[in-house]
Short mmCIF file of C-alpha atoms in Angstrom, two decimals:
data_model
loop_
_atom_site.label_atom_id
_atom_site.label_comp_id
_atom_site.label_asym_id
_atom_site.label_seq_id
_atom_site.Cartn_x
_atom_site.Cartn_y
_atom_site.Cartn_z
CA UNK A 21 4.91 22.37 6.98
CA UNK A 22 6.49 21.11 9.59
CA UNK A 23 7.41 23.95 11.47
CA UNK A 24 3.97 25.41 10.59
CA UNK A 25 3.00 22.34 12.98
CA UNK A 26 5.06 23.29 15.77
CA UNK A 27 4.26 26.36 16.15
CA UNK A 28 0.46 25.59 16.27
CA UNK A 29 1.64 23.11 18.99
CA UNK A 30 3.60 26.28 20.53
CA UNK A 31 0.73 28.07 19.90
CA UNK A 32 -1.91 25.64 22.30
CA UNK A 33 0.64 25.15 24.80
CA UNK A 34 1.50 29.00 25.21
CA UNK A 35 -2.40 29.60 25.55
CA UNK A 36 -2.43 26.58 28.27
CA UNK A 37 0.45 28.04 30.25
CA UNK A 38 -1.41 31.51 30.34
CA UNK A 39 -4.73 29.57 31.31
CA UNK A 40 -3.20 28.51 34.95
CA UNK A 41 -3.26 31.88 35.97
CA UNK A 42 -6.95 32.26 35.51
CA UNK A 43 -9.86 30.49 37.46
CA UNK A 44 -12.36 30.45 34.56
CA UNK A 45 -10.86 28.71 31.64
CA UNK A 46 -10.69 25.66 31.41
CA UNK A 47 -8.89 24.84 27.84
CA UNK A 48 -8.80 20.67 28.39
CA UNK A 49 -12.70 21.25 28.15
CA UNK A 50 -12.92 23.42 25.56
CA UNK A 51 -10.13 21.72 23.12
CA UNK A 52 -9.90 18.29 24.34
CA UNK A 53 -12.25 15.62 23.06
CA UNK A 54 -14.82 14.22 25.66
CA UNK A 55 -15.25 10.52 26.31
CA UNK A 56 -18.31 11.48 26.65
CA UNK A 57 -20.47 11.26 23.19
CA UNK A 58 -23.43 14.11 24.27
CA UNK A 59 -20.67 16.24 25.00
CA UNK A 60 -18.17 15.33 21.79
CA UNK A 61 -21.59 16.05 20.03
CA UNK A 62 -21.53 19.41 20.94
CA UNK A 63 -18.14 20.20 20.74
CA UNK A 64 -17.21 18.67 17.66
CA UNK A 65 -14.30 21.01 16.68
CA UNK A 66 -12.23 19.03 19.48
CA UNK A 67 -11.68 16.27 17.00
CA UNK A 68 -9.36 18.74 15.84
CA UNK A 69 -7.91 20.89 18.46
CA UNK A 70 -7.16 18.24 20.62
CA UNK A 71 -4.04 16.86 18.93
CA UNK A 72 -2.46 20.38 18.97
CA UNK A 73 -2.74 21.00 22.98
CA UNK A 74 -0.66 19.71 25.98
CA UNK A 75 -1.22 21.29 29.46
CA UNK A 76 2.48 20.30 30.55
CA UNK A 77 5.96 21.15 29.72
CA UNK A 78 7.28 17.19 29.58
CA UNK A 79 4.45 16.08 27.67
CA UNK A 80 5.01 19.01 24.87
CA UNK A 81 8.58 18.46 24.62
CA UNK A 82 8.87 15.03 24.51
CA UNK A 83 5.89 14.73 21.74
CA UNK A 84 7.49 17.80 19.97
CA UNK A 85 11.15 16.26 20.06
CA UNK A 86 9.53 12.70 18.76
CA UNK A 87 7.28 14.87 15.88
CA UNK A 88 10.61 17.10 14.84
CA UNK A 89 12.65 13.35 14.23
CA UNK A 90 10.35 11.40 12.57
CA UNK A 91 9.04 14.07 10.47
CA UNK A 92 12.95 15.02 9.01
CA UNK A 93 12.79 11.27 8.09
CA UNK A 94 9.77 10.76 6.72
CA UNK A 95 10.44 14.25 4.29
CA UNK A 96 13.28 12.24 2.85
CA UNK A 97 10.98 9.95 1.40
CA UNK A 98 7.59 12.05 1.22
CA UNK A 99 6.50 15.38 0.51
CA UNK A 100 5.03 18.09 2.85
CA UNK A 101 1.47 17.54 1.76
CA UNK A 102 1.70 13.61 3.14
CA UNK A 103 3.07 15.09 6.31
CA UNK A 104 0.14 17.23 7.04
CA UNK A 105 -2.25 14.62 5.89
CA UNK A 106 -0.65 11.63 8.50
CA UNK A 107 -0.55 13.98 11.39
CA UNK A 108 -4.27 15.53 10.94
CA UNK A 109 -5.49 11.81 9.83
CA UNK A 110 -3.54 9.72 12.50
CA UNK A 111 -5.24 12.36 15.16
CA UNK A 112 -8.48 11.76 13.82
CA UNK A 113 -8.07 8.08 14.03
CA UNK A 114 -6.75 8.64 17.53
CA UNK A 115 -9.70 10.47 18.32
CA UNK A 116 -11.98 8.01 17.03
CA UNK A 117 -10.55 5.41 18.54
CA UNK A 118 -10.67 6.93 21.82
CA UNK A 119 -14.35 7.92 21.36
CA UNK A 120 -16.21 5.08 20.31
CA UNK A 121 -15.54 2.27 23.20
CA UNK A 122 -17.67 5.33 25.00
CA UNK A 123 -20.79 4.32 23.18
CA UNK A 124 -20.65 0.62 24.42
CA UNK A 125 -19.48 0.99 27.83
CA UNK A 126 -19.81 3.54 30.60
CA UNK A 127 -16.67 4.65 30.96
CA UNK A 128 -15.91 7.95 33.29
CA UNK A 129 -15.80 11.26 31.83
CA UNK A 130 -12.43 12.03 30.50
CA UNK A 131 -11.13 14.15 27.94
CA UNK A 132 -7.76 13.38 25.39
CA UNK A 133 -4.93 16.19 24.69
CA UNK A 134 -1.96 15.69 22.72
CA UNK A 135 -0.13 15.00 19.05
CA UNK A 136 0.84 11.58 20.59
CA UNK A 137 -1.47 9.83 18.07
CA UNK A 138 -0.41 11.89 14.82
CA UNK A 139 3.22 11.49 15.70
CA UNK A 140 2.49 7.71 16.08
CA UNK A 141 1.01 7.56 12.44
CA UNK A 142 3.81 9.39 10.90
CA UNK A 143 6.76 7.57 12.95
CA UNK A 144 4.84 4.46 11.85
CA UNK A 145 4.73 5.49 8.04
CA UNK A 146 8.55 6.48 8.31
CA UNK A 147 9.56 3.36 9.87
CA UNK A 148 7.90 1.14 6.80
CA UNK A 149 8.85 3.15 4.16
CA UNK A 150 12.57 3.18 6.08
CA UNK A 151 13.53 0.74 8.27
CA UNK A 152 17.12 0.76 8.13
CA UNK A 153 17.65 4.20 8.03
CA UNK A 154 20.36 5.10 10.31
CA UNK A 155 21.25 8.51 12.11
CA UNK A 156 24.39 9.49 14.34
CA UNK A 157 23.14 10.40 18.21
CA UNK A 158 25.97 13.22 18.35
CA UNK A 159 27.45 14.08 15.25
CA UNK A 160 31.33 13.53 16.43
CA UNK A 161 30.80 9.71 17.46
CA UNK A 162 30.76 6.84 14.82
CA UNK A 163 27.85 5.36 17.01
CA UNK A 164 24.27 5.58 14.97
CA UNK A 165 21.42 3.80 15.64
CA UNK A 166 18.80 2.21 13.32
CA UNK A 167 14.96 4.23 13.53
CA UNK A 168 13.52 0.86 13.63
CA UNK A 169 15.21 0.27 17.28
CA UNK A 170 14.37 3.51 18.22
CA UNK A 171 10.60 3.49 16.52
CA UNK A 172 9.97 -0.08 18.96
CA UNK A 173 10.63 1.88 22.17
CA UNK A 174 8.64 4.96 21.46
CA UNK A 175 5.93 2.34 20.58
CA UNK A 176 6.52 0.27 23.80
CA UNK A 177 6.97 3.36 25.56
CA UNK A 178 3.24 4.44 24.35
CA UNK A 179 1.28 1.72 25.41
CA UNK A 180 3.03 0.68 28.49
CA UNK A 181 3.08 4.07 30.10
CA UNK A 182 -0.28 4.31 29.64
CA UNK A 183 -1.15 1.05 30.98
CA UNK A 184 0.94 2.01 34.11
CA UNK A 185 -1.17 4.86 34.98
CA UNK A 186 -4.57 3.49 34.06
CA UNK A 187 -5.17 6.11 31.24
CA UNK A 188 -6.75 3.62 28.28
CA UNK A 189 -8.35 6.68 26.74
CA UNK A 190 -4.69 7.59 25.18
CA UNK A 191 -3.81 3.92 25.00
CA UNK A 192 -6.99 3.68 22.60
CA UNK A 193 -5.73 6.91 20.65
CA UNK A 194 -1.87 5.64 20.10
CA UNK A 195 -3.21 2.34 18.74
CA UNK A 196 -5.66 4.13 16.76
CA UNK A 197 -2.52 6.94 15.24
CA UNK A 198 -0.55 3.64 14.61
CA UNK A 199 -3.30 2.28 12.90
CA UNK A 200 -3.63 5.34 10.50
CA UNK A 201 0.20 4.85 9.53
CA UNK A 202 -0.49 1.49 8.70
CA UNK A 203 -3.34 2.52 6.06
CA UNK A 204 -1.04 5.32 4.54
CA UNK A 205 1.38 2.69 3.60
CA UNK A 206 -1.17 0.80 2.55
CA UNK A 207 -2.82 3.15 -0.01
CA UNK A 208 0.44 4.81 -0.72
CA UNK A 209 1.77 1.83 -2.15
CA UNK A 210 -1.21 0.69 -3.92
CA UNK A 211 -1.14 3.82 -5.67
CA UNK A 212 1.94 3.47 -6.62
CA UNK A 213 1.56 0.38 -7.65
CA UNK A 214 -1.35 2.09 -9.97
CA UNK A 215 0.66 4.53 -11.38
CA UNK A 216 3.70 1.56 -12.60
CA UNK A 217 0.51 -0.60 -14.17
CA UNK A 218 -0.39 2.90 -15.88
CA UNK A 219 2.67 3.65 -17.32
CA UNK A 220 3.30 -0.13 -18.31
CA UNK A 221 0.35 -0.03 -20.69
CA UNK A 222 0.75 3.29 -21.90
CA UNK A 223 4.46 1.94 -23.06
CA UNK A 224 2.59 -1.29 -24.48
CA UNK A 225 0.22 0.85 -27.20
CA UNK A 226 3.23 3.11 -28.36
CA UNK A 227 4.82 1.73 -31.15
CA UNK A 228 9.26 1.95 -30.43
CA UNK A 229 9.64 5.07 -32.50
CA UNK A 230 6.48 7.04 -30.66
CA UNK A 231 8.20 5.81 -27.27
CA UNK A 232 11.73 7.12 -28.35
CA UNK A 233 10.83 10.18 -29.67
CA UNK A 234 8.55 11.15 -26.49
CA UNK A 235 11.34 9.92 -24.40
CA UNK A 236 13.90 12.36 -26.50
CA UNK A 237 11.98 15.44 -26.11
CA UNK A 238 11.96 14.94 -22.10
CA UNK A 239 15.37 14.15 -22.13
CA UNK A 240 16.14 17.65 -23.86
CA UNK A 241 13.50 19.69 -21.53
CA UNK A 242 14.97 17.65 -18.90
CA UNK A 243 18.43 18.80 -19.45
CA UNK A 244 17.23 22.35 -19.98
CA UNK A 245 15.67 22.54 -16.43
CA UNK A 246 18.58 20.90 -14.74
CA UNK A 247 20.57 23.38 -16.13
CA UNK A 248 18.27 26.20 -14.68
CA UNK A 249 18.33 24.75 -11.75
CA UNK A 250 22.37 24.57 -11.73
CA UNK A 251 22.66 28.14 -12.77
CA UNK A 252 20.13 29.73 -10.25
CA UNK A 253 18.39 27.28 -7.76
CA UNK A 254 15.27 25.46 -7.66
CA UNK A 255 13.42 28.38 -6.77
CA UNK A 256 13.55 29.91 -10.45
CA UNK A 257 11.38 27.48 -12.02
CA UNK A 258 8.07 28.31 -12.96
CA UNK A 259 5.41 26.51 -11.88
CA UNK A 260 4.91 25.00 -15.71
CA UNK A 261 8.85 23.62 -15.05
CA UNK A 262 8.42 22.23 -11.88
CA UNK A 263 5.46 20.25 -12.99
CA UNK A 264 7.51 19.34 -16.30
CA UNK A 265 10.03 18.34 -13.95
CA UNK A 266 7.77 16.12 -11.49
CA UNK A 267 5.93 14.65 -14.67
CA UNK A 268 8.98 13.21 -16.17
CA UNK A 269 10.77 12.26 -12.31
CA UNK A 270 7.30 10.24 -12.31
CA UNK A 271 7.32 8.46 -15.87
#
């Protein structure tokens, strides 16, 4: 999923590269969200391209560079699914954030670009979930840094360069792809929490021999699937076994 990501990103910024050499398109206007509400109104499918399209070479590699890194950290702890859901849903947020100040106060007409606000949310969920996860700068050096340290100045680095060149729209949009991240945690771990309560009172109305025996017969397909998976890779299991095997991971 991830790399499906990038190379949408890749995709966008190809397509704005190829733009500067014509007079007539203008992509910013046609895939960027407008602070403007009449014209967000009538392009509403910008709520959605935006977050995939940069206009310049720093911008994309910086915000691809940041996505790539806390992405491989948050897929130690989360699947690819979650991933897709905090970068589409921190954009959103991003967007909306950025668009509704507009309807109070006459602000001039600007438009937003970029997958700062997704890659907020998601460095935001990884950093909860993992604070003290720790990864080498160069692979030969003992030195590794904490993403916690590193998470604080992408987030200072976010608002404050904003701030420093006047552009609120995208300050508006960071805060709201932090605030996203914050809400995934949020309902992540409530569900969670769900799940244990569920499992807890399913354990309280079986008598010990019921639980045993139910516990026996995943032990043995347990073992059986392991052993598959020894013998010839994850990739043999049928879909029946992988959800026998993500049932009883889950129990």
């Amino acid at each position: 999923m991830l790399n499906k990501i990038i190379l949408i990103n890749l995709f966008f910024f190809l397509l704005a590269i190829f733009s500067n050499f014509t007079e007539n398109i203008d992509l910013r206007s046609i895939f960027g969200v407008s602070s403007e509400s009449i014209k967000f109104i009538k392009s509403p499918w910008t709520i959605f391209t935006y977050m995939f399209l940069h206009e310049k070479l720093v911008h994309f590699a910086l915000n691809m560079f940041f996505l790539f890194v806390s992405s491989k950290i948050f897929l130690k702890y989360l699947n690819n699914k979650e991933l897709l859901n905090n970068y589409i849903m921190g954009g959103l947020f991003g967007a909306i954030f950025f668009i509704l100040p507009n309807i109070n106060f006459d602000l001039d007409n600007i438009s937003l670009i970029g997958s700062s606000a997704s890659i907020l949310s998601i460095l935001t969920t990884s950093v909860i979930f993992t604070p003290n996860y720790s990864f080498k700068i160069f692979e030969e050096s003992n030195f590794s840094i904490k993403i916690k340290y590193i998470a604080v100045i992408i987030i200072f680095y976010s608002i404050f360069i904003p701030i420093i060149s006047k552009n609120y729209g995208g300050l508006l949009a960071h805060f709201g792809g932090i605030f996203y991240g914050l809400i995934f945690v949020f309902l992540h771990k409530k569900n969670i929490s769900k799940k244990s309560n569920a499992n807890e009172l399913k354990k309280k109305y079986e008598d010990d021999y019921d639980y045993n025996t139910r516990k026996k017969i995943e032990e043995i397909k347990l073992n059986k699937i392991l052993e598959k998976i020894s013998s010839s890779g994850y990739k043999s299991l049928t879909k029946k076994e992988k959800d026998t095997l993500k049932k009883i991971s889950n129990s």
